[in-house]
């Protein structure tokens, strides 16, 4: 699989989540994703960027264009150095939440994209990689 870096953004304030959402729509549009797929990507990106800010204390969002054979896609990596997630499987379950919300964040984001990988270690932070293919 080949990858080409598109952009890296920092998420340290709530305004940055809006900036990341706008960038995600631009990345998806530039790579030829249709409006429905753009909306799914932006929704997942919004949730994951917000999580990096709220739970991880801020972090980075890195976008790459990926090519695998004849398929082109968008891979976005969210990384923070926050407290991490003690039980990732539990955090992915619908209804689980620590902020009093509906608890649909991580699981919902996972359902919106083709590939979803999360790696987290308590005390070391969390990395989430999403990929959507055209």
Short mmCIF file of N, CA, C and O in Angstrom, two decimals:
data_model
loop_
_atom_site.label_atom_id
_atom_site.label_comp_id
_atom_site.label_asym_id
_atom_site.label_seq_id
_atom_site.Cartn_x
_atom_site.Cartn_y
_atom_site.Cartn_z
N UNK A 1 0.85 -1.17 0.00
CA UNK A 1 0.00 0.00 0.00
C UNK A 1 0.89 1.24 0.00
O UNK A 1 1.83 1.33 0.77
N UNK A 2 0.56 2.17 -0.85
CA UNK A 2 1.29 3.43 -0.93
C UNK A 2 0.50 4.50 -0.20
O UNK A 2 -0.73 4.49 -0.21
N UNK A 3 1.21 5.46 0.41
CA UNK A 3 0.56 6.56 1.11
C UNK A 3 1.25 7.87 0.77
O UNK A 3 2.47 7.92 0.63
N UNK A 4 0.44 8.90 0.64
CA UNK A 4 0.95 10.25 0.37
C UNK A 4 0.34 11.18 1.40
O UNK A 4 -0.88 11.28 1.52
N UNK A 5 1.20 11.85 2.17
CA UNK A 5 0.72 12.76 3.21
C UNK A 5 -0.02 13.93 2.57
O UNK A 5 0.42 14.49 1.57
N UNK A 6 -1.16 14.27 3.16
CA UNK A 6 -1.94 15.41 2.70
C UNK A 6 -1.78 16.61 3.63
O UNK A 6 -1.56 17.72 3.17
N UNK A 7 -1.90 16.35 4.94
CA UNK A 7 -1.88 17.47 5.88
C UNK A 7 -1.84 16.92 7.30
O UNK A 7 -2.34 15.83 7.57
N UNK A 8 -1.26 17.71 8.22
CA UNK A 8 -1.33 17.39 9.64
C UNK A 8 -1.81 18.62 10.38
O UNK A 8 -1.32 19.73 10.14
N UNK A 9 -2.78 18.42 11.26
CA UNK A 9 -3.36 19.51 12.02
C UNK A 9 -3.29 19.19 13.51
O UNK A 9 -3.38 18.03 13.90
N UNK A 10 -3.16 20.23 14.32
CA UNK A 10 -3.18 20.05 15.77
C UNK A 10 -4.59 20.33 16.28
O UNK A 10 -5.29 21.18 15.74
N UNK A 11 -4.96 19.61 17.32
CA UNK A 11 -6.23 19.83 17.99
C UNK A 11 -5.92 20.16 19.44
O UNK A 11 -5.54 19.28 20.21
N UNK A 12 -6.03 21.45 19.78
CA UNK A 12 -5.75 21.88 21.15
C UNK A 12 -6.87 22.75 21.73
O UNK A 12 -6.89 22.99 22.93
N UNK A 13 -7.76 23.24 20.86
CA UNK A 13 -8.90 24.07 21.29
C UNK A 13 -10.14 23.57 20.56
O UNK A 13 -10.05 22.94 19.51
N UNK A 14 -11.31 23.94 21.08
CA UNK A 14 -12.55 23.49 20.45
C UNK A 14 -12.66 24.02 19.02
O UNK A 14 -13.23 23.34 18.15
N UNK A 15 -12.12 25.19 18.73
CA UNK A 15 -12.14 25.72 17.37
C UNK A 15 -11.39 24.81 16.39
O UNK A 15 -11.69 24.78 15.20
N UNK A 16 -10.40 24.11 16.90
CA UNK A 16 -9.61 23.20 16.06
C UNK A 16 -10.45 22.04 15.55
O UNK A 16 -10.22 21.54 14.45
N UNK A 17 -11.44 21.61 16.32
CA UNK A 17 -12.32 20.52 15.88
C UNK A 17 -13.09 20.97 14.64
O UNK A 17 -13.22 20.21 13.67
N UNK A 18 -13.53 22.21 14.64
CA UNK A 18 -14.24 22.76 13.47
C UNK A 18 -13.30 22.81 12.27
O UNK A 18 -13.67 22.43 11.16
N UNK A 19 -12.08 23.25 12.50
CA UNK A 19 -11.08 23.33 11.42
C UNK A 19 -10.78 21.94 10.85
O UNK A 19 -10.67 21.77 9.63
N UNK A 20 -10.70 20.94 11.70
CA UNK A 20 -10.45 19.56 11.25
C UNK A 20 -11.64 19.04 10.45
O UNK A 20 -11.46 18.37 9.43
N UNK A 21 -12.85 19.34 10.90
CA UNK A 21 -14.06 18.94 10.15
C UNK A 21 -14.03 19.52 8.74
O UNK A 21 -14.30 18.83 7.76
N UNK A 22 -13.72 20.81 8.64
CA UNK A 22 -13.67 21.48 7.33
C UNK A 22 -12.58 20.86 6.45
O UNK A 22 -12.80 20.64 5.25
N UNK A 23 -11.45 20.58 7.04
CA UNK A 23 -10.35 19.96 6.28
C UNK A 23 -10.75 18.57 5.80
O UNK A 23 -10.46 18.19 4.66
N UNK A 24 -11.44 17.82 6.65
CA UNK A 24 -11.86 16.46 6.27
C UNK A 24 -12.80 16.50 5.07
O UNK A 24 -12.68 15.67 4.16
N UNK A 25 -13.71 17.45 5.04
CA UNK A 25 -14.61 17.56 3.90
C UNK A 25 -13.80 17.88 2.64
O UNK A 25 -14.03 17.31 1.58
N UNK A 26 -12.83 18.77 2.76
CA UNK A 26 -11.99 19.13 1.62
C UNK A 26 -11.17 17.93 1.15
O UNK A 26 -11.11 17.66 -0.05
N UNK A 27 -10.57 17.18 2.09
CA UNK A 27 -9.77 16.01 1.71
C UNK A 27 -10.64 15.02 0.96
O UNK A 27 -10.25 14.50 -0.07
N UNK A 28 -11.81 14.72 1.51
CA UNK A 28 -12.70 13.73 0.90
C UNK A 28 -13.18 14.20 -0.47
O UNK A 28 -13.22 13.41 -1.43
N UNK A 29 -13.52 15.45 -0.57
CA UNK A 29 -13.97 16.00 -1.86
C UNK A 29 -12.85 15.95 -2.89
O UNK A 29 -13.06 15.53 -4.04
N UNK A 30 -11.65 16.38 -2.50
CA UNK A 30 -10.50 16.39 -3.41
C UNK A 30 -10.16 14.99 -3.92
O UNK A 30 -9.66 14.83 -5.03
N UNK A 31 -10.45 13.96 -3.10
CA UNK A 31 -10.15 12.58 -3.50
C UNK A 31 -11.32 11.93 -4.24
O UNK A 31 -11.25 10.75 -4.59
N UNK A 32 -12.39 12.69 -4.48
CA UNK A 32 -13.48 12.18 -5.30
C UNK A 32 -14.58 11.43 -4.56
O UNK A 32 -15.40 10.76 -5.19
N UNK A 33 -14.64 11.55 -3.25
CA UNK A 33 -15.72 10.91 -2.50
C UNK A 33 -17.02 11.66 -2.77
O UNK A 33 -17.02 12.89 -2.85
N UNK A 34 -18.12 10.93 -2.88
CA UNK A 34 -19.43 11.54 -3.07
C UNK A 34 -19.90 12.22 -1.79
O UNK A 34 -19.31 12.05 -0.72
N UNK A 35 -20.99 12.96 -1.89
CA UNK A 35 -21.50 13.74 -0.77
C UNK A 35 -21.86 12.88 0.44
O UNK A 35 -21.54 13.24 1.58
N UNK A 36 -22.48 11.73 0.23
CA UNK A 36 -22.85 10.86 1.36
C UNK A 36 -21.59 10.36 2.07
O UNK A 36 -21.51 10.42 3.30
N UNK A 37 -20.60 9.91 1.31
CA UNK A 37 -19.36 9.44 1.94
C UNK A 37 -18.60 10.57 2.61
O UNK A 37 -18.01 10.39 3.68
N UNK A 38 -18.63 11.76 2.00
CA UNK A 38 -17.99 12.93 2.64
C UNK A 38 -18.62 13.18 4.00
O UNK A 38 -17.91 13.42 4.99
N UNK A 39 -19.94 13.11 4.06
CA UNK A 39 -20.66 13.37 5.31
C UNK A 39 -20.32 12.32 6.37
O UNK A 39 -20.12 12.65 7.54
N UNK A 40 -20.23 11.06 5.97
CA UNK A 40 -19.84 10.01 6.91
C UNK A 40 -18.43 10.25 7.45
O UNK A 40 -18.19 10.12 8.66
N UNK A 41 -17.51 10.58 6.56
CA UNK A 41 -16.13 10.84 6.97
C UNK A 41 -16.07 12.02 7.93
O UNK A 41 -15.43 11.96 8.99
N UNK A 42 -16.75 13.12 7.58
CA UNK A 42 -16.74 14.32 8.43
C UNK A 42 -17.34 14.02 9.79
O UNK A 42 -16.83 14.48 10.82
N UNK A 43 -18.40 13.22 9.84
CA UNK A 43 -19.02 12.87 11.12
C UNK A 43 -18.06 12.06 11.99
O UNK A 43 -17.91 12.34 13.18
N UNK A 44 -17.41 11.07 11.40
CA UNK A 44 -16.44 10.27 12.15
C UNK A 44 -15.27 11.14 12.62
O UNK A 44 -14.84 11.05 13.78
N UNK A 45 -14.77 11.98 11.74
CA UNK A 45 -13.65 12.86 12.07
C UNK A 45 -14.02 13.81 13.20
O UNK A 45 -13.23 14.02 14.12
N UNK A 46 -15.21 14.34 13.15
CA UNK A 46 -15.66 15.26 14.19
C UNK A 46 -15.66 14.59 15.56
O UNK A 46 -15.15 15.15 16.54
N UNK A 47 -16.20 13.39 15.61
CA UNK A 47 -16.25 12.66 16.88
C UNK A 47 -14.85 12.33 17.39
O UNK A 47 -14.55 12.50 18.57
N UNK A 48 -14.00 11.85 16.51
CA UNK A 48 -12.66 11.43 16.94
C UNK A 48 -11.77 12.61 17.31
O UNK A 48 -10.99 12.53 18.26
N UNK A 49 -11.89 13.72 16.59
CA UNK A 49 -11.13 14.92 16.94
C UNK A 49 -11.59 15.47 18.29
O UNK A 49 -10.78 15.88 19.13
N UNK A 50 -12.90 15.46 18.50
CA UNK A 50 -13.45 15.91 19.78
C UNK A 50 -12.96 15.02 20.93
O UNK A 50 -12.59 15.50 21.98
N UNK A 51 -12.95 13.70 20.70
CA UNK A 51 -12.44 12.78 21.73
C UNK A 51 -10.98 13.08 22.05
O UNK A 51 -10.58 13.04 23.22
N UNK A 52 -10.17 13.32 21.01
CA UNK A 52 -8.74 13.62 21.24
C UNK A 52 -8.59 14.87 22.10
O UNK A 52 -7.72 14.93 22.97
N UNK A 53 -9.46 15.85 21.88
CA UNK A 53 -9.40 17.08 22.65
C UNK A 53 -9.90 16.88 24.08
O UNK A 53 -9.21 17.18 25.05
N UNK A 54 -11.11 16.32 24.20
CA UNK A 54 -11.77 16.22 25.51
C UNK A 54 -11.11 15.19 26.41
O UNK A 54 -10.84 15.45 27.58
N UNK A 55 -10.84 14.01 25.87
CA UNK A 55 -10.32 12.92 26.70
C UNK A 55 -8.80 12.80 26.65
O UNK A 55 -8.19 12.33 27.60
N UNK A 56 -8.21 13.22 25.54
CA UNK A 56 -6.76 13.09 25.39
C UNK A 56 -5.99 14.36 25.64
O UNK A 56 -4.77 14.38 25.55
N UNK A 57 -6.71 15.46 25.92
CA UNK A 57 -6.03 16.72 26.19
C UNK A 57 -5.46 17.39 24.94
O UNK A 57 -4.65 18.29 25.02
N UNK A 58 -5.90 16.94 23.77
CA UNK A 58 -5.40 17.49 22.50
C UNK A 58 -4.50 16.49 21.81
O UNK A 58 -4.09 15.48 22.40
N UNK A 59 -4.21 16.76 20.56
CA UNK A 59 -3.36 15.84 19.80
C UNK A 59 -3.20 16.28 18.37
O UNK A 59 -3.35 17.47 18.06
N UNK A 60 -2.94 15.32 17.51
CA UNK A 60 -2.74 15.61 16.09
C UNK A 60 -3.69 14.78 15.25
O UNK A 60 -4.11 13.68 15.64
N UNK A 61 -4.01 15.33 14.08
CA UNK A 61 -4.81 14.65 13.07
C UNK A 61 -4.00 14.68 11.79
O UNK A 61 -3.62 15.76 11.31
N UNK A 62 -3.70 13.51 11.25
CA UNK A 62 -2.88 13.40 10.04
C UNK A 62 -3.69 12.72 8.95
O UNK A 62 -4.22 11.63 9.17
N UNK A 63 -3.75 13.36 7.79
CA UNK A 63 -4.48 12.80 6.65
C UNK A 63 -3.50 12.34 5.59
O UNK A 63 -2.51 13.00 5.31
N UNK A 64 -3.82 11.18 4.99
CA UNK A 64 -3.02 10.63 3.91
C UNK A 64 -3.94 10.09 2.82
O UNK A 64 -4.99 9.53 3.12
N UNK A 65 -3.51 10.24 1.59
CA UNK A 65 -4.15 9.54 0.48
C UNK A 65 -3.46 8.19 0.39
O UNK A 65 -2.23 8.12 0.40
N UNK A 66 -4.23 7.13 0.32
CA UNK A 66 -3.66 5.79 0.24
C UNK A 66 -4.12 5.12 -1.05
O UNK A 66 -5.22 5.37 -1.53
N UNK A 67 -3.24 4.30 -1.60
CA UNK A 67 -3.54 3.55 -2.81
C UNK A 67 -3.18 2.09 -2.55
O UNK A 67 -2.08 1.79 -2.09
N UNK A 68 -4.13 1.21 -2.83
CA UNK A 68 -3.91 -0.22 -2.67
C UNK A 68 -4.40 -0.88 -3.95
O UNK A 68 -5.61 -1.02 -4.15
N UNK A 69 -3.46 -1.23 -4.82
CA UNK A 69 -3.86 -1.75 -6.12
C UNK A 69 -4.56 -0.65 -6.88
O UNK A 69 -4.05 0.45 -7.03
N UNK A 70 -5.75 -0.92 -7.36
CA UNK A 70 -6.51 0.08 -8.09
C UNK A 70 -7.43 0.91 -7.22
O UNK A 70 -8.20 1.72 -7.71
N UNK A 71 -7.37 0.72 -5.91
CA UNK A 71 -8.27 1.43 -4.99
C UNK A 71 -7.57 2.62 -4.36
O UNK A 71 -6.43 2.52 -3.92
N UNK A 72 -8.29 3.74 -4.30
CA UNK A 72 -7.79 4.94 -3.63
C UNK A 72 -8.62 5.21 -2.41
O UNK A 72 -9.83 4.97 -2.40
N UNK A 73 -7.98 5.71 -1.39
CA UNK A 73 -8.72 5.99 -0.17
C UNK A 73 -8.13 7.13 0.62
O UNK A 73 -7.12 7.73 0.24
N UNK A 74 -8.78 7.41 1.73
CA UNK A 74 -8.37 8.45 2.66
C UNK A 74 -8.14 7.80 4.02
O UNK A 74 -9.04 7.15 4.55
N UNK A 75 -6.92 7.97 4.54
CA UNK A 75 -6.60 7.44 5.87
C UNK A 75 -6.33 8.64 6.79
O UNK A 75 -5.54 9.52 6.43
N UNK A 76 -6.99 8.64 7.94
CA UNK A 76 -6.83 9.74 8.88
C UNK A 76 -6.46 9.16 10.24
O UNK A 76 -7.13 8.25 10.74
N UNK A 77 -5.39 9.69 10.81
CA UNK A 77 -4.87 9.20 12.08
C UNK A 77 -5.04 10.28 13.15
O UNK A 77 -4.64 11.42 12.95
N UNK A 78 -5.63 9.88 14.27
CA UNK A 78 -5.82 10.76 15.43
C UNK A 78 -4.90 10.24 16.53
O UNK A 78 -4.99 9.07 16.89
N UNK A 79 -4.04 11.09 17.05
CA UNK A 79 -3.12 10.64 18.09
C UNK A 79 -3.11 11.64 19.24
O UNK A 79 -3.06 12.85 19.02
N UNK A 80 -3.18 11.13 20.46
CA UNK A 80 -3.07 11.98 21.64
C UNK A 80 -2.16 11.30 22.65
O UNK A 80 -1.85 10.12 22.53
N UNK A 81 -1.70 12.06 23.61
CA UNK A 81 -0.83 11.54 24.67
C UNK A 81 -1.55 11.63 26.01
O UNK A 81 -0.93 11.84 27.04
N UNK A 82 -2.86 11.44 25.97
CA UNK A 82 -3.68 11.54 27.17
C UNK A 82 -3.59 10.31 28.04
O UNK A 82 -2.66 9.50 27.92
N UNK A 83 -4.58 10.13 28.91
CA UNK A 83 -4.56 9.03 29.87
C UNK A 83 -4.81 7.66 29.27
O UNK A 83 -4.60 6.65 29.94
N UNK A 84 -5.25 7.60 28.01
CA UNK A 84 -5.53 6.31 27.39
C UNK A 84 -6.88 5.76 27.80
O UNK A 84 -7.60 6.35 28.61
N UNK A 85 -7.21 4.64 27.21
CA UNK A 85 -8.50 3.97 27.48
C UNK A 85 -8.19 2.62 28.13
O UNK A 85 -7.51 1.79 27.54
N UNK A 86 -8.70 2.44 29.32
CA UNK A 86 -8.40 1.21 30.07
C UNK A 86 -9.00 -0.03 29.40
O UNK A 86 -8.37 -1.08 29.36
N UNK A 87 -10.22 0.08 28.86
CA UNK A 87 -10.90 -1.06 28.26
C UNK A 87 -11.48 -0.63 26.91
O UNK A 87 -12.60 -0.11 26.84
N UNK A 88 -10.72 -0.84 25.85
CA UNK A 88 -11.12 -0.39 24.51
C UNK A 88 -12.41 -1.06 24.06
O UNK A 88 -13.30 -0.41 23.51
N UNK A 89 -12.55 -2.36 24.28
CA UNK A 89 -13.76 -3.06 23.86
C UNK A 89 -15.00 -2.48 24.53
O UNK A 89 -16.03 -2.31 23.89
N UNK A 90 -14.89 -2.18 25.79
CA UNK A 90 -16.00 -1.56 26.51
C UNK A 90 -16.30 -0.17 25.93
O UNK A 90 -17.46 0.19 25.72
N UNK A 91 -15.27 0.60 25.65
CA UNK A 91 -15.44 1.95 25.11
C UNK A 91 -16.09 1.94 23.73
O UNK A 91 -16.75 2.91 23.34
N UNK A 92 -15.94 0.85 22.99
CA UNK A 92 -16.54 0.74 21.65
C UNK A 92 -18.01 0.33 21.69
O UNK A 92 -18.70 0.42 20.68
N UNK A 93 -18.49 -0.12 22.82
CA UNK A 93 -19.87 -0.57 22.93
C UNK A 93 -20.84 0.60 22.93
O UNK A 93 -20.62 1.60 23.60
N UNK A 94 -21.94 0.43 22.20
CA UNK A 94 -22.99 1.44 22.22
C UNK A 94 -23.54 1.55 23.63
O UNK A 94 -23.71 0.56 24.33
N UNK A 95 -23.79 2.77 24.05
CA UNK A 95 -24.33 2.99 25.37
C UNK A 95 -23.27 3.28 26.41
O UNK A 95 -23.59 3.80 27.48
N UNK A 96 -22.00 2.98 26.11
CA UNK A 96 -20.93 3.26 27.08
C UNK A 96 -20.48 4.69 26.90
O UNK A 96 -20.26 5.16 25.78
N UNK A 97 -20.32 5.39 27.98
CA UNK A 97 -19.81 6.76 27.91
C UNK A 97 -19.32 7.20 29.27
O UNK A 97 -19.79 6.70 30.29
N UNK A 98 -18.39 8.13 29.25
CA UNK A 98 -17.87 8.65 30.51
C UNK A 98 -18.24 10.11 30.71
O UNK A 98 -17.96 10.68 31.74
N UNK A 99 -18.88 10.71 29.69
CA UNK A 99 -19.18 12.14 29.79
C UNK A 99 -20.67 12.42 29.93
O UNK A 99 -21.09 13.56 29.81
N UNK A 100 -21.48 11.39 30.15
CA UNK A 100 -22.91 11.60 30.31
C UNK A 100 -23.67 11.69 29.00
O UNK A 100 -24.86 11.92 28.99
N UNK A 101 -22.98 11.48 27.87
CA UNK A 101 -23.65 11.52 26.57
C UNK A 101 -24.30 10.18 26.26
O UNK A 101 -24.50 9.34 27.14
N UNK A 102 -24.62 9.98 25.00
CA UNK A 102 -25.28 8.75 24.59
C UNK A 102 -24.34 7.57 24.47
O UNK A 102 -24.78 6.43 24.37
N UNK A 103 -23.04 7.81 24.44
CA UNK A 103 -22.10 6.71 24.35
C UNK A 103 -22.05 6.08 22.97
O UNK A 103 -21.79 4.89 22.84
N UNK A 104 -22.31 6.85 21.93
CA UNK A 104 -22.28 6.32 20.56
C UNK A 104 -21.01 6.73 19.81
O UNK A 104 -20.85 6.37 18.66
N UNK A 105 -20.12 7.47 20.43
CA UNK A 105 -18.96 8.07 19.77
C UNK A 105 -18.04 7.13 19.04
O UNK A 105 -18.01 7.10 17.81
N UNK A 106 -17.26 6.34 19.75
CA UNK A 106 -16.28 5.46 19.11
C UNK A 106 -16.95 4.40 18.24
O UNK A 106 -16.54 4.18 17.10
N UNK A 107 -17.96 3.75 18.76
CA UNK A 107 -18.66 2.72 17.99
C UNK A 107 -19.33 3.30 16.76
O UNK A 107 -19.32 2.71 15.68
N UNK A 108 -19.92 4.48 16.91
CA UNK A 108 -20.55 5.14 15.78
C UNK A 108 -19.54 5.52 14.72
O UNK A 108 -19.77 5.32 13.52
N UNK A 109 -18.41 6.07 15.14
CA UNK A 109 -17.35 6.43 14.19
C UNK A 109 -16.86 5.18 13.46
O UNK A 109 -16.64 5.21 12.24
N UNK A 110 -16.74 4.08 14.17
CA UNK A 110 -16.27 2.83 13.56
C UNK A 110 -17.23 2.37 12.47
O UNK A 110 -16.80 1.89 11.41
N UNK A 111 -18.53 2.53 12.69
CA UNK A 111 -19.52 2.09 11.70
C UNK A 111 -19.56 2.98 10.46
O UNK A 111 -20.07 2.56 9.41
N UNK A 112 -19.05 4.19 10.54
CA UNK A 112 -19.13 5.13 9.42
C UNK A 112 -18.03 4.98 8.38
O UNK A 112 -18.12 5.56 7.31
N UNK A 113 -16.98 4.22 8.71
CA UNK A 113 -15.84 4.10 7.80
C UNK A 113 -15.57 2.64 7.47
O UNK A 113 -16.07 1.73 8.12
N UNK A 114 -14.75 2.42 6.44
CA UNK A 114 -14.44 1.05 6.01
C UNK A 114 -13.49 0.34 6.96
O UNK A 114 -13.63 -0.86 7.18
N UNK A 115 -12.51 1.06 7.49
CA UNK A 115 -11.52 0.45 8.39
C UNK A 115 -11.35 1.34 9.61
O UNK A 115 -11.30 2.57 9.49
N UNK A 116 -11.23 0.71 10.77
CA UNK A 116 -11.11 1.43 12.04
C UNK A 116 -10.17 0.64 12.94
O UNK A 116 -10.44 -0.52 13.23
N UNK A 117 -9.08 1.26 13.34
CA UNK A 117 -8.11 0.61 14.22
C UNK A 117 -7.86 1.55 15.40
O UNK A 117 -7.57 2.74 15.20
N UNK A 118 -7.94 1.01 16.60
CA UNK A 118 -7.67 1.81 17.79
C UNK A 118 -6.63 1.11 18.64
O UNK A 118 -6.67 -0.11 18.82
N UNK A 119 -5.69 1.90 19.12
CA UNK A 119 -4.65 1.39 20.00
C UNK A 119 -4.54 2.36 21.17
O UNK A 119 -4.38 3.56 20.95
N UNK A 120 -4.66 1.84 22.37
CA UNK A 120 -4.61 2.71 23.53
C UNK A 120 -3.96 1.98 24.70
O UNK A 120 -4.20 0.79 24.90
N UNK A 121 -3.15 2.73 25.42
CA UNK A 121 -2.53 2.19 26.62
C UNK A 121 -2.69 3.21 27.74
O UNK A 121 -2.34 4.38 27.55
N UNK A 122 -3.22 2.77 28.87
CA UNK A 122 -3.36 3.70 30.00
C UNK A 122 -2.04 4.39 30.31
O UNK A 122 -0.99 3.76 30.37
N UNK A 123 -2.11 5.70 30.43
CA UNK A 123 -0.94 6.50 30.74
C UNK A 123 -0.09 6.88 29.54
O UNK A 123 0.84 7.67 29.67
N UNK A 124 -0.40 6.34 28.36
CA UNK A 124 0.43 6.61 27.18
C UNK A 124 -0.32 7.28 26.04
O UNK A 124 0.29 7.78 25.11
N UNK A 125 -1.64 7.25 26.05
CA UNK A 125 -2.41 7.90 25.01
C UNK A 125 -3.13 6.93 24.10
O UNK A 125 -3.11 5.71 24.31
N UNK A 126 -3.77 7.50 23.09
CA UNK A 126 -4.61 6.73 22.19
C UNK A 126 -4.33 7.14 20.74
O UNK A 126 -4.14 8.33 20.47
N UNK A 127 -4.33 6.16 19.87
CA UNK A 127 -4.22 6.41 18.43
C UNK A 127 -5.38 5.68 17.75
O UNK A 127 -5.60 4.50 18.00
N UNK A 128 -6.10 6.42 16.92
CA UNK A 128 -7.18 5.84 16.13
C UNK A 128 -6.87 6.12 14.66
O UNK A 128 -6.55 7.25 14.30
N UNK A 129 -6.94 5.08 13.84
CA UNK A 129 -6.71 5.21 12.40
C UNK A 129 -7.97 4.77 11.67
O UNK A 129 -8.43 3.64 11.86
N UNK A 130 -8.53 5.67 10.87
CA UNK A 130 -9.69 5.33 10.06
C UNK A 130 -9.29 5.41 8.59
O UNK A 130 -8.46 6.24 8.20
N UNK A 131 -9.88 4.53 7.79
CA UNK A 131 -9.65 4.55 6.36
C UNK A 131 -10.98 4.34 5.66
O UNK A 131 -11.78 3.51 6.08
N UNK A 132 -11.20 5.14 4.63
CA UNK A 132 -12.38 4.96 3.80
C UNK A 132 -11.91 4.86 2.36
O UNK A 132 -11.02 5.60 1.94
N UNK A 133 -12.49 3.92 1.62
CA UNK A 133 -12.09 3.66 0.24
C UNK A 133 -13.15 4.16 -0.72
O UNK A 133 -14.33 4.05 -0.45
N UNK A 134 -12.70 4.68 -1.85
CA UNK A 134 -13.64 5.11 -2.90
C UNK A 134 -14.01 3.93 -3.74
O UNK A 134 -13.31 3.02 -3.93
#
